Amino acid sequence: MEIINSRVAALRALSAPQWYALVVGAFLLIRGTTTLIAGADFSLPGSGWRAVPQVLVALLLLAALPRPAVAWRAVLAVGCLYAAEAVIGNLDGGDILGVIPVDARDRVVHPTLAVLALLAVLARFRRRG
């Protein structure tokens, strides 16, 4: 029971950026890895070119997770990346710079990840006072 209590306490101690890094990092790692395993296409634009950055961003977030000072910076960078992807994807139409395909799901996921990252970073500063 002590192990469970210590893990619950550790989860409660996570900052908003650390929660973002954990949840979004896991989401992107699963999404990117399953796309690659399913046989991603590396033509232009191709799903492989979407999956590889997802895995890399996930690894960045998960690597930053243990240290709050690093986590918020990584979350801010990821938020800026996804904000740029949201804008470029809408301007370019069906892809980002002719390489990464953008579908209806991405038009929701990219701005959502950007806004959640911004909120997580703002919550970190609000919490610190």
mmCIF file of N, CA and C in Angstrom:
data_model
loop_
_atom_site.group_PDB
_atom_site.id
_atom_site.type_symbol
_atom_site.label_atom_id
_atom_site.label_comp_id
_atom_site.label_asym_id
_atom_site.label_seq_id
_atom_site.Cartn_x
_atom_site.Cartn_y
_atom_site.Cartn_z
ATOM 1 N N MET A 1 0.821 -1.187 0.000
ATOM 2 C CA MET A 1 0.000 0.000 0.000
ATOM 3 C C MET A 1 0.870 1.257 0.000
ATOM 4 N N GLU A 2 2.025 1.171 0.631
ATOM 5 C CA GLU A 2 2.932 2.319 0.686
ATOM 6 C C GLU A 2 3.395 2.732 -0.709
ATOM 7 N N ILE A 3 3.634 1.743 -1.568
ATOM 8 C CA ILE A 3 4.069 2.040 -2.933
ATOM 9 C C ILE A 3 2.985 2.805 -3.678
ATOM 10 N N ILE A 4 1.750 2.380 -3.535
ATOM 11 C CA ILE A 4 0.636 3.057 -4.203
ATOM 12 C C ILE A 4 0.500 4.478 -3.686
ATOM 13 N N ASN A 5 0.588 4.657 -2.378
ATOM 14 C CA ASN A 5 0.479 5.996 -1.798
ATOM 15 C C ASN A 5 1.590 6.918 -2.287
ATOM 16 N N SER A 6 2.799 6.393 -2.416
ATOM 17 C CA SER A 6 3.906 7.232 -2.882
ATOM 18 C C SER A 6 3.729 7.607 -4.355
ATOM 19 N N ARG A 7 3.187 6.698 -5.147
ATOM 20 C CA ARG A 7 2.953 7.010 -6.570
ATOM 21 C C ARG A 7 1.833 8.025 -6.731
ATOM 22 N N VAL A 8 0.797 7.901 -5.931
ATOM 23 C CA VAL A 8 -0.299 8.874 -5.970
ATOM 24 C C VAL A 8 0.225 10.245 -5.561
ATOM 25 N N ALA A 9 1.060 10.293 -4.530
ATOM 26 C CA ALA A 9 1.643 11.563 -4.087
ATOM 27 C C ALA A 9 2.526 12.160 -5.180
ATOM 28 N N ALA A 10 3.271 11.323 -5.875
ATOM 29 C CA ALA A 10 4.127 11.813 -6.958
ATOM 30 C C ALA A 10 3.290 12.397 -8.095
ATOM 31 N N LEU A 11 2.183 11.758 -8.423
ATOM 32 C CA LEU A 11 1.303 12.282 -9.474
ATOM 33 C C LEU A 11 0.663 13.598 -9.059
ATOM 34 N N ARG A 12 0.291 13.710 -7.804
ATOM 35 C CA ARG A 12 -0.310 14.952 -7.308
ATOM 36 C C ARG A 12 0.691 16.105 -7.322
ATOM 37 N N ALA A 13 1.963 15.792 -7.215
ATOM 38 C CA ALA A 13 2.995 16.829 -7.171
ATOM 39 C C ALA A 13 3.366 17.359 -8.559
ATOM 40 N N LEU A 14 2.874 16.720 -9.614
ATOM 41 C CA LEU A 14 3.222 17.166 -10.964
ATOM 42 C C LEU A 14 2.619 18.533 -11.254
ATOM 43 N N SER A 15 3.396 19.370 -11.925
ATOM 44 C CA SER A 15 2.904 20.681 -12.363
ATOM 45 C C SER A 15 2.066 20.499 -13.629
ATOM 46 N N ALA A 16 1.363 21.548 -14.021
ATOM 47 C CA ALA A 16 0.549 21.486 -15.241
ATOM 48 C C ALA A 16 1.399 21.145 -16.474
ATOM 49 N N PRO A 17 2.576 21.762 -16.649
ATOM 50 C CA PRO A 17 3.397 21.362 -17.803
ATOM 51 C C PRO A 17 3.850 19.898 -17.741
ATOM 52 N N GLN A 18 4.102 19.402 -16.544
ATOM 53 C CA GLN A 18 4.490 17.998 -16.423
ATOM 54 C C GLN A 18 3.324 17.077 -16.797
ATOM 55 N N TRP A 19 2.107 17.442 -16.404
ATOM 56 C CA TRP A 19 0.933 16.658 -16.801
ATOM 57 C C TRP A 19 0.784 16.674 -18.317
ATOM 58 N N TYR A 20 0.967 17.844 -18.915
ATOM 59 C CA TYR A 20 0.898 17.958 -20.375
ATOM 60 C C TYR A 20 1.953 17.045 -21.000
ATOM 61 N N ALA A 21 3.175 17.118 -20.495
ATOM 62 C CA ALA A 21 4.259 16.296 -21.037
ATOM 63 C C ALA A 21 3.921 14.812 -20.933
ATOM 64 N N LEU A 22 3.330 14.409 -19.827
ATOM 65 C CA LEU A 22 2.979 13.006 -19.623
ATOM 66 C C LEU A 22 1.859 12.571 -20.567
ATOM 67 N N VAL A 23 0.758 13.301 -20.550
ATOM 68 C CA VAL A 23 -0.424 12.890 -21.320
ATOM 69 C C VAL A 23 -0.203 13.061 -22.824
ATOM 70 N N VAL A 24 0.258 14.227 -23.230
ATOM 71 C CA VAL A 24 0.459 14.478 -24.661
ATOM 72 C C VAL A 24 1.637 13.654 -25.184
ATOM 73 N N GLY A 25 2.686 13.514 -24.376
ATOM 74 C CA GLY A 25 3.806 12.673 -24.786
ATOM 75 C C GLY A 25 3.371 11.237 -25.032
ATOM 76 N N ALA A 26 2.570 10.688 -24.122
ATOM 77 C CA ALA A 26 2.068 9.320 -24.298
ATOM 78 C C ALA A 26 1.160 9.227 -25.525
ATOM 79 N N PHE A 27 0.265 10.213 -25.681
ATOM 80 C CA PHE A 27 -0.650 10.238 -26.829
ATOM 81 C C PHE A 27 0.121 10.256 -28.146
ATOM 82 N N LEU A 28 1.086 11.150 -28.261
ATOM 83 C CA LEU A 28 1.844 11.268 -29.510
ATOM 84 C C LEU A 28 2.721 10.043 -29.761
ATOM 85 N N LEU A 29 3.274 9.477 -28.691
ATOM 86 C CA LEU A 29 4.102 8.281 -28.851
ATOM 87 C C LEU A 29 3.259 7.121 -29.373
ATOM 88 N N ILE A 30 2.080 6.943 -28.801
ATOM 89 C CA ILE A 30 1.190 5.869 -29.256
ATOM 90 C C ILE A 30 0.732 6.130 -30.687
ATOM 91 N N ARG A 31 0.308 7.350 -30.960
ATOM 92 C CA ARG A 31 -0.198 7.694 -32.298
ATOM 93 C C ARG A 31 0.891 7.526 -33.362
ATOM 94 N N GLY A 32 2.075 8.059 -33.098
ATOM 95 C CA GLY A 32 3.154 7.964 -34.072
ATOM 96 C C GLY A 32 3.666 6.547 -34.260
ATOM 97 N N THR A 33 3.831 5.826 -33.161
ATOM 98 C CA THR A 33 4.352 4.460 -33.231
ATOM 99 C C THR A 33 3.389 3.535 -33.957
ATOM 100 N N THR A 34 2.098 3.634 -33.648
ATOM 101 C CA THR A 34 1.133 2.763 -34.322
ATOM 102 C C THR A 34 1.057 3.071 -35.818
ATOM 103 N N THR A 35 1.210 4.328 -36.183
ATOM 104 C CA THR A 35 1.224 4.687 -37.606
ATOM 105 C C THR A 35 2.431 4.065 -38.297
ATOM 106 N N LEU A 36 3.590 4.125 -37.653
ATOM 107 C CA LEU A 36 4.797 3.541 -38.244
ATOM 108 C C LEU A 36 4.687 2.021 -38.341
ATOM 109 N N ILE A 37 4.150 1.386 -37.300
ATOM 110 C CA ILE A 37 4.005 -0.073 -37.300
ATOM 111 C C ILE A 37 3.023 -0.516 -38.382
ATOM 112 N N ALA A 38 1.985 0.282 -38.598
ATOM 113 C CA ALA A 38 0.960 -0.069 -39.587
ATOM 114 C C ALA A 38 1.457 0.074 -41.022
ATOM 115 N N GLY A 39 2.661 0.571 -41.203
ATOM 116 C CA GLY A 39 3.219 0.700 -42.547
ATOM 117 C C GLY A 39 3.054 2.091 -43.112
ATOM 118 N N ALA A 40 3.627 3.049 -42.437
ATOM 119 C CA ALA A 40 3.518 4.446 -42.851
ATOM 120 C C ALA A 40 4.111 4.654 -44.237
ATOM 121 N N ASP A 41 3.510 5.578 -44.953
ATOM 122 C CA ASP A 41 3.922 5.917 -46.311
ATOM 123 C C ASP A 41 4.889 7.104 -46.255
ATOM 124 N N PHE A 42 6.046 6.970 -46.883
ATOM 125 C CA PHE A 42 7.029 8.051 -46.877
ATOM 126 C C PHE A 42 7.113 8.773 -48.222
ATOM 127 N N SER A 43 6.018 8.697 -49.000
ATOM 128 C CA SER A 43 5.968 9.531 -50.202
ATOM 129 C C SER A 43 5.662 10.958 -49.744
ATOM 130 N N LEU A 44 5.573 11.884 -50.673
ATOM 131 C CA LEU A 44 5.304 13.278 -50.291
ATOM 132 C C LEU A 44 3.917 13.686 -50.742
ATOM 133 N N PRO A 45 3.027 14.158 -49.922
ATOM 134 C CA PRO A 45 3.065 14.029 -48.468
ATOM 135 C C PRO A 45 2.701 12.603 -48.056
ATOM 136 N N GLY A 46 3.223 12.170 -46.936
ATOM 137 C CA GLY A 46 2.973 10.808 -46.478
ATOM 138 C C GLY A 46 2.820 10.735 -44.979
ATOM 139 N N SER A 47 2.098 9.715 -44.533
ATOM 140 C CA SER A 47 1.818 9.566 -43.103
ATOM 141 C C SER A 47 3.084 9.328 -42.283
ATOM 142 N N GLY A 48 4.114 8.773 -42.901
ATOM 143 C CA GLY A 48 5.381 8.568 -42.191
ATOM 144 C C GLY A 48 6.019 9.876 -41.775
ATOM 145 N N TRP A 49 5.859 10.893 -42.633
ATOM 146 C CA TRP A 49 6.419 12.210 -42.323
ATOM 147 C C TRP A 49 5.638 12.895 -41.215
ATOM 148 N N ARG A 50 4.450 12.420 -40.911
ATOM 149 C CA ARG A 50 3.700 12.930 -39.766
ATOM 150 C C ARG A 50 4.071 12.126 -38.517
ATOM 151 N N ALA A 51 4.263 10.819 -38.673
ATOM 152 C CA ALA A 51 4.507 9.944 -37.530
ATOM 153 C C ALA A 51 5.878 10.165 -36.894
ATOM 154 N N VAL A 52 6.898 10.359 -37.700
ATOM 155 C CA VAL A 52 8.256 10.527 -37.157
ATOM 156 C C VAL A 52 8.350 11.753 -36.245
ATOM 157 N N PRO A 53 7.878 12.935 -36.667
ATOM 158 C CA PRO A 53 7.919 14.077 -35.744
ATOM 159 C C PRO A 53 7.069 13.860 -34.487
ATOM 160 N N GLN A 54 5.955 13.132 -34.624
ATOM 161 C CA GLN A 54 5.142 12.847 -33.440
ATOM 162 C C GLN A 54 5.943 12.046 -32.418
ATOM 163 N N VAL A 55 6.661 11.046 -32.884
ATOM 164 C CA VAL A 55 7.476 10.232 -31.975
ATOM 165 C C VAL A 55 8.594 11.083 -31.371
ATOM 166 N N LEU A 56 9.240 11.914 -32.173
ATOM 167 C CA LEU A 56 10.323 12.763 -31.656
ATOM 168 C C LEU A 56 9.809 13.771 -30.626
ATOM 169 N N VAL A 57 8.669 14.384 -30.897
ATOM 170 C CA VAL A 57 8.079 15.330 -29.939
ATOM 171 C C VAL A 57 7.689 14.596 -28.662
ATOM 172 N N ALA A 58 7.138 13.399 -28.801
ATOM 173 C CA ALA A 58 6.769 12.601 -27.628
ATOM 174 C C ALA A 58 7.992 12.293 -26.775
ATOM 175 N N LEU A 59 9.081 11.903 -27.413
ATOM 176 C CA LEU A 59 10.304 11.596 -26.667
ATOM 177 C C LEU A 59 10.849 12.838 -25.965
ATOM 178 N N LEU A 60 10.766 13.989 -26.624
ATOM 179 C CA LEU A 60 11.183 15.248 -25.999
ATOM 180 C C LEU A 60 10.348 15.526 -24.749
ATOM 181 N N LEU A 61 9.034 15.418 -24.878
ATOM 182 C CA LEU A 61 8.151 15.690 -23.737
ATOM 183 C C LEU A 61 8.397 14.707 -22.597
ATOM 184 N N LEU A 62 8.515 13.440 -22.918
ATOM 185 C CA LEU A 62 8.709 12.438 -21.871
ATOM 186 C C LEU A 62 10.088 12.569 -21.219
ATOM 187 N N ALA A 63 11.088 12.994 -21.977
ATOM 188 C CA ALA A 63 12.416 13.221 -21.399
ATOM 189 C C ALA A 63 12.405 14.429 -20.469
ATOM 190 N N ALA A 64 11.583 15.426 -20.783
ATOM 191 C CA ALA A 64 11.506 16.645 -19.968
ATOM 192 C C ALA A 64 10.639 16.463 -18.727
ATOM 193 N N LEU A 65 9.832 15.439 -18.706
ATOM 194 C CA LEU A 65 8.854 15.216 -17.638
ATOM 195 C C LEU A 65 9.413 15.260 -16.216
ATOM 196 N N PRO A 66 10.535 14.630 -15.898
ATOM 197 C CA PRO A 66 10.981 14.585 -14.499
ATOM 198 C C PRO A 66 11.403 15.928 -13.904
ATOM 199 N N ARG A 67 11.761 16.891 -14.752
ATOM 200 C CA ARG A 67 12.270 18.166 -14.225
ATOM 201 C C ARG A 67 11.325 19.305 -14.590
ATOM 202 N N PRO A 68 10.638 19.886 -13.600
ATOM 203 C CA PRO A 68 9.654 20.940 -13.881
ATOM 204 C C PRO A 68 10.225 22.115 -14.671
ATOM 205 N N ALA A 69 11.454 22.513 -14.379
ATOM 206 C CA ALA A 69 12.056 23.659 -15.071
ATOM 207 C C ALA A 69 12.296 23.357 -16.546
ATOM 208 N N VAL A 70 12.530 22.111 -16.867
ATOM 209 C CA VAL A 70 12.726 21.706 -18.256
ATOM 210 C C VAL A 70 11.369 21.438 -18.910
ATOM 211 N N ALA A 71 10.456 20.868 -18.149
ATOM 212 C CA ALA A 71 9.144 20.487 -18.696
ATOM 213 C C ALA A 71 8.393 21.678 -19.262
ATOM 214 N N TRP A 72 8.355 22.791 -18.533
ATOM 215 C CA TRP A 72 7.567 23.919 -19.040
ATOM 216 C C TRP A 72 8.174 24.497 -20.310
ATOM 217 N N ARG A 73 9.498 24.457 -20.413
ATOM 218 C CA ARG A 73 10.142 24.959 -21.629
ATOM 219 C C ARG A 73 9.856 24.041 -22.822
ATOM 220 N N ALA A 74 9.898 22.742 -22.570
ATOM 221 C CA ALA A 74 9.584 21.782 -23.634
ATOM 222 C C ALA A 74 8.129 21.918 -24.068
ATOM 223 N N VAL A 75 7.238 22.098 -23.108
ATOM 224 C CA VAL A 75 5.815 22.260 -23.417
ATOM 225 C C VAL A 75 5.589 23.538 -24.221
ATOM 226 N N LEU A 76 6.274 24.604 -23.856
ATOM 227 C CA LEU A 76 6.157 25.858 -24.603
ATOM 228 C C LEU A 76 6.640 25.672 -26.047
ATOM 229 N N ALA A 77 7.759 24.992 -26.221
ATOM 230 C CA ALA A 77 8.284 24.741 -27.568
ATOM 231 C C ALA A 77 7.315 23.890 -28.386
ATOM 232 N N VAL A 78 6.766 22.862 -27.772
ATOM 233 C CA VAL A 78 5.812 21.994 -28.466
ATOM 234 C C VAL A 78 4.542 22.767 -28.806
ATOM 235 N N GLY A 79 4.096 23.609 -27.895
ATOM 236 C CA GLY A 79 2.923 24.430 -28.166
ATOM 237 C C GLY A 79 3.146 25.358 -29.347
ATOM 238 N N CYS A 80 4.321 25.969 -29.407
ATOM 239 C CA CYS A 80 4.651 26.848 -30.542
ATOM 240 C C CYS A 80 4.714 26.053 -31.846
ATOM 241 N N LEU A 81 5.292 24.862 -31.784
ATOM 242 C CA LEU A 81 5.372 24.001 -32.965
ATOM 243 C C LEU A 81 3.976 23.668 -33.481
ATOM 244 N N TYR A 82 3.093 23.241 -32.578
ATOM 245 C CA TYR A 82 1.748 22.869 -33.015
ATOM 246 C C TYR A 82 0.920 24.081 -33.422
ATOM 247 N N ALA A 83 1.174 25.239 -32.848
ATOM 248 C CA ALA A 83 0.496 26.460 -33.302
ATOM 249 C C ALA A 83 0.924 26.775 -34.736
ATOM 250 N N ALA A 84 2.220 26.658 -34.997
ATOM 251 C CA ALA A 84 2.721 26.894 -36.358
ATOM 252 C C ALA A 84 2.141 25.867 -37.330
ATOM 253 N N GLU A 85 2.085 24.611 -36.916
ATOM 254 C CA GLU A 85 1.504 23.577 -37.773
ATOM 255 C C GLU A 85 0.037 23.860 -38.059
ATOM 256 N N ALA A 86 -0.692 24.344 -37.054
ATOM 257 C CA ALA A 86 -2.110 24.660 -37.250
ATOM 258 C C ALA A 86 -2.279 25.767 -38.283
ATOM 259 N N VAL A 87 -1.471 26.807 -38.167
ATOM 260 C CA VAL A 87 -1.565 27.934 -39.103
ATOM 261 C C VAL A 87 -1.130 27.508 -40.504
ATOM 262 N N ILE A 88 0.033 26.877 -40.610
ATOM 263 C CA ILE A 88 0.551 26.473 -41.922
ATOM 264 C C ILE A 88 -0.370 25.438 -42.571
ATOM 265 N N GLY A 89 -0.875 24.502 -41.776
ATOM 266 C CA GLY A 89 -1.780 23.481 -42.307
ATOM 267 C C GLY A 89 -3.054 24.079 -42.869
ATOM 268 N N ASN A 90 -3.559 25.125 -42.224
ATOM 269 C CA ASN A 90 -4.763 25.788 -42.739
ATOM 270 C C ASN A 90 -4.459 26.627 -43.967
ATOM 271 N N LEU A 91 -3.292 27.247 -44.009
ATOM 272 C CA LEU A 91 -2.929 28.070 -45.167
ATOM 273 C C LEU A 91 -2.554 27.222 -46.378
ATOM 274 N N ASP A 92 -1.809 26.142 -46.132
ATOM 275 C CA ASP A 92 -1.335 25.279 -47.213
ATOM 276 C C ASP A 92 -2.430 24.367 -47.761
ATOM 277 N N GLY A 93 -3.458 24.131 -46.992
ATOM 278 C CA GLY A 93 -4.539 23.256 -47.443
ATOM 279 C C GLY A 93 -4.390 21.847 -46.924
ATOM 280 N N GLY A 94 -4.043 20.912 -47.793
ATOM 281 C CA GLY A 94 -4.015 19.502 -47.425
ATOM 282 C C GLY A 94 -2.706 18.998 -46.876
ATOM 283 N N ASP A 95 -1.711 19.875 -46.732
ATOM 284 C CA ASP A 95 -0.427 19.417 -46.200
ATOM 285 C C ASP A 95 0.343 20.588 -45.601
ATOM 286 N N ILE A 96 1.430 20.243 -44.915
ATOM 287 C CA ILE A 96 2.316 21.259 -44.349
ATOM 288 C C ILE A 96 3.595 21.244 -45.176
ATOM 289 N N LEU A 97 3.780 22.309 -45.937
ATOM 290 C CA LEU A 97 4.965 22.489 -46.783
ATOM 291 C C LEU A 97 5.172 21.334 -47.760
ATOM 292 N N GLY A 98 4.087 20.690 -48.169
ATOM 293 C CA GLY A 98 4.158 19.604 -49.136
ATOM 294 C C GLY A 98 4.696 18.298 -48.598
ATOM 295 N N VAL A 99 4.941 18.206 -47.294
ATOM 296 C CA VAL A 99 5.559 17.015 -46.716
ATOM 297 C C VAL A 99 4.617 16.274 -45.771
ATOM 298 N N ILE A 100 4.034 16.985 -44.824
ATOM 299 C CA ILE A 100 3.208 16.364 -43.785
ATOM 300 C C ILE A 100 1.735 16.549 -44.146
ATOM 301 N N PRO A 101 1.012 15.435 -44.346
ATOM 302 C CA PRO A 101 -0.403 15.566 -44.691
ATOM 303 C C PRO A 101 -1.214 16.115 -43.516
ATOM 304 N N VAL A 102 -2.243 16.892 -43.831
ATOM 305 C CA VAL A 102 -3.139 17.453 -42.820
ATOM 306 C C VAL A 102 -4.552 17.023 -43.176
ATOM 307 N N ASP A 103 -5.210 16.355 -42.235
ATOM 308 C CA ASP A 103 -6.592 15.953 -42.462
ATOM 309 C C ASP A 103 -7.497 16.663 -41.456
ATOM 310 N N ALA A 104 -8.776 16.334 -41.478
ATOM 311 C CA ALA A 104 -9.747 16.998 -40.596
ATOM 312 C C ALA A 104 -9.379 16.804 -39.128
ATOM 313 N N ARG A 105 -8.885 15.631 -38.782
ATOM 314 C CA ARG A 105 -8.494 15.361 -37.391
ATOM 315 C C ARG A 105 -7.355 16.286 -36.969
ATOM 316 N N ASP A 106 -6.388 16.488 -37.845
ATOM 317 C CA ASP A 106 -5.256 17.368 -37.528
ATOM 318 C C ASP A 106 -5.696 18.813 -37.341
ATOM 319 N N ARG A 107 -6.741 19.207 -38.056
ATOM 320 C CA ARG A 107 -7.244 20.583 -37.926
ATOM 321 C C ARG A 107 -7.860 20.828 -36.553
ATOM 322 N N VAL A 108 -8.155 19.752 -35.838
ATOM 323 C CA VAL A 108 -8.640 19.854 -34.456
ATOM 324 C C VAL A 108 -7.492 19.612 -33.477
ATOM 325 N N VAL A 109 -6.693 18.573 -33.741
ATOM 326 C CA VAL A 109 -5.628 18.170 -32.813
ATOM 327 C C VAL A 109 -4.542 19.241 -32.691
ATOM 328 N N HIS A 110 -4.068 19.790 -33.789
ATOM 329 C CA HIS A 110 -2.957 20.750 -33.736
ATOM 330 C C HIS A 110 -3.290 21.995 -32.912
ATOM 331 N N PRO A 111 -4.405 22.692 -33.188
ATOM 332 C CA PRO A 111 -4.698 23.860 -32.346
ATOM 333 C C PRO A 111 -5.019 23.482 -30.903
ATOM 334 N N THR A 112 -5.621 22.312 -30.699
ATOM 335 C CA THR A 112 -5.923 21.871 -29.331
ATOM 336 C C THR A 112 -4.638 21.672 -28.539
ATOM 337 N N LEU A 113 -3.653 20.997 -29.139
ATOM 338 C CA LEU A 113 -2.376 20.786 -28.450
ATOM 339 C C LEU A 113 -1.672 22.110 -28.184
ATOM 340 N N ALA A 114 -1.774 23.053 -29.113
ATOM 341 C CA ALA A 114 -1.146 24.368 -28.932
ATOM 342 C C ALA A 114 -1.799 25.130 -27.786
ATOM 343 N N VAL A 115 -3.122 25.163 -27.752
ATOM 344 C CA VAL A 115 -3.841 25.895 -26.695
ATOM 345 C C VAL A 115 -3.611 25.244 -25.336
ATOM 346 N N LEU A 116 -3.670 23.915 -25.277
ATOM 347 C CA LEU A 116 -3.429 23.227 -24.001
ATOM 348 C C LEU A 116 -2.008 23.470 -23.493
ATOM 349 N N ALA A 117 -1.043 23.533 -24.393
ATOM 350 C CA ALA A 117 0.337 23.825 -23.987
ATOM 351 C C ALA A 117 0.431 25.216 -23.387
ATOM 352 N N LEU A 118 -0.187 26.179 -24.044
ATOM 353 C CA LEU A 118 -0.181 27.548 -23.528
ATOM 354 C C LEU A 118 -0.845 27.614 -22.155
ATOM 355 N N LEU A 119 -1.980 26.952 -22.008
ATOM 356 C CA LEU A 119 -2.675 26.946 -20.711
ATOM 357 C C LEU A 119 -1.830 26.278 -19.625
ATOM 358 N N ALA A 120 -1.140 25.199 -19.981
ATOM 359 C CA ALA A 120 -0.290 24.508 -19.005
ATOM 360 C C ALA A 120 0.856 25.402 -18.547
ATOM 361 N N VAL A 121 1.469 26.112 -19.489
ATOM 362 C CA VAL A 121 2.575 27.014 -19.134
ATOM 363 C C VAL A 121 2.058 28.173 -18.289
ATOM 364 N N LEU A 122 0.922 28.743 -18.673
ATOM 365 C CA LEU A 122 0.341 29.838 -17.882
ATOM 366 C C LEU A 122 -0.032 29.371 -16.478
ATOM 367 N N ALA A 123 -0.561 28.161 -16.364
ATOM 368 C CA ALA A 123 -0.917 27.615 -15.047
ATOM 369 C C ALA A 123 0.320 27.448 -14.180
ATOM 370 N N ARG A 124 1.423 27.111 -14.792
ATOM 371 C CA ARG A 124 2.673 26.961 -14.040
ATOM 372 C C ARG A 124 3.073 28.282 -13.406
ATOM 373 N N PHE A 125 2.988 29.365 -14.166
ATOM 374 C CA PHE A 125 3.373 30.668 -13.629
ATOM 375 C C PHE A 125 2.354 31.185 -12.622
ATOM 376 N N ARG A 126 1.098 30.900 -12.857
ATOM 377 C CA ARG A 126 0.061 31.327 -11.915
ATOM 378 C C ARG A 126 0.222 30.595 -10.581
ATOM 379 N N ARG A 127 0.552 29.307 -10.648
ATOM 380 C CA ARG A 127 0.722 28.496 -9.443
ATOM 381 C C ARG A 127 1.914 28.969 -8.617
ATOM 382 N N ARG A 128 2.987 29.374 -9.315
ATOM 383 C CA ARG A 128 4.195 29.824 -8.618
ATOM 384 C C ARG A 128 3.980 31.182 -7.977
ATOM 385 N N GLY A 129 3.074 31.960 -8.563
ATOM 386 C CA GLY A 129 2.774 33.281 -8.003
ATOM 387 C C GLY A 129 3.744 34.254 -8.410
#
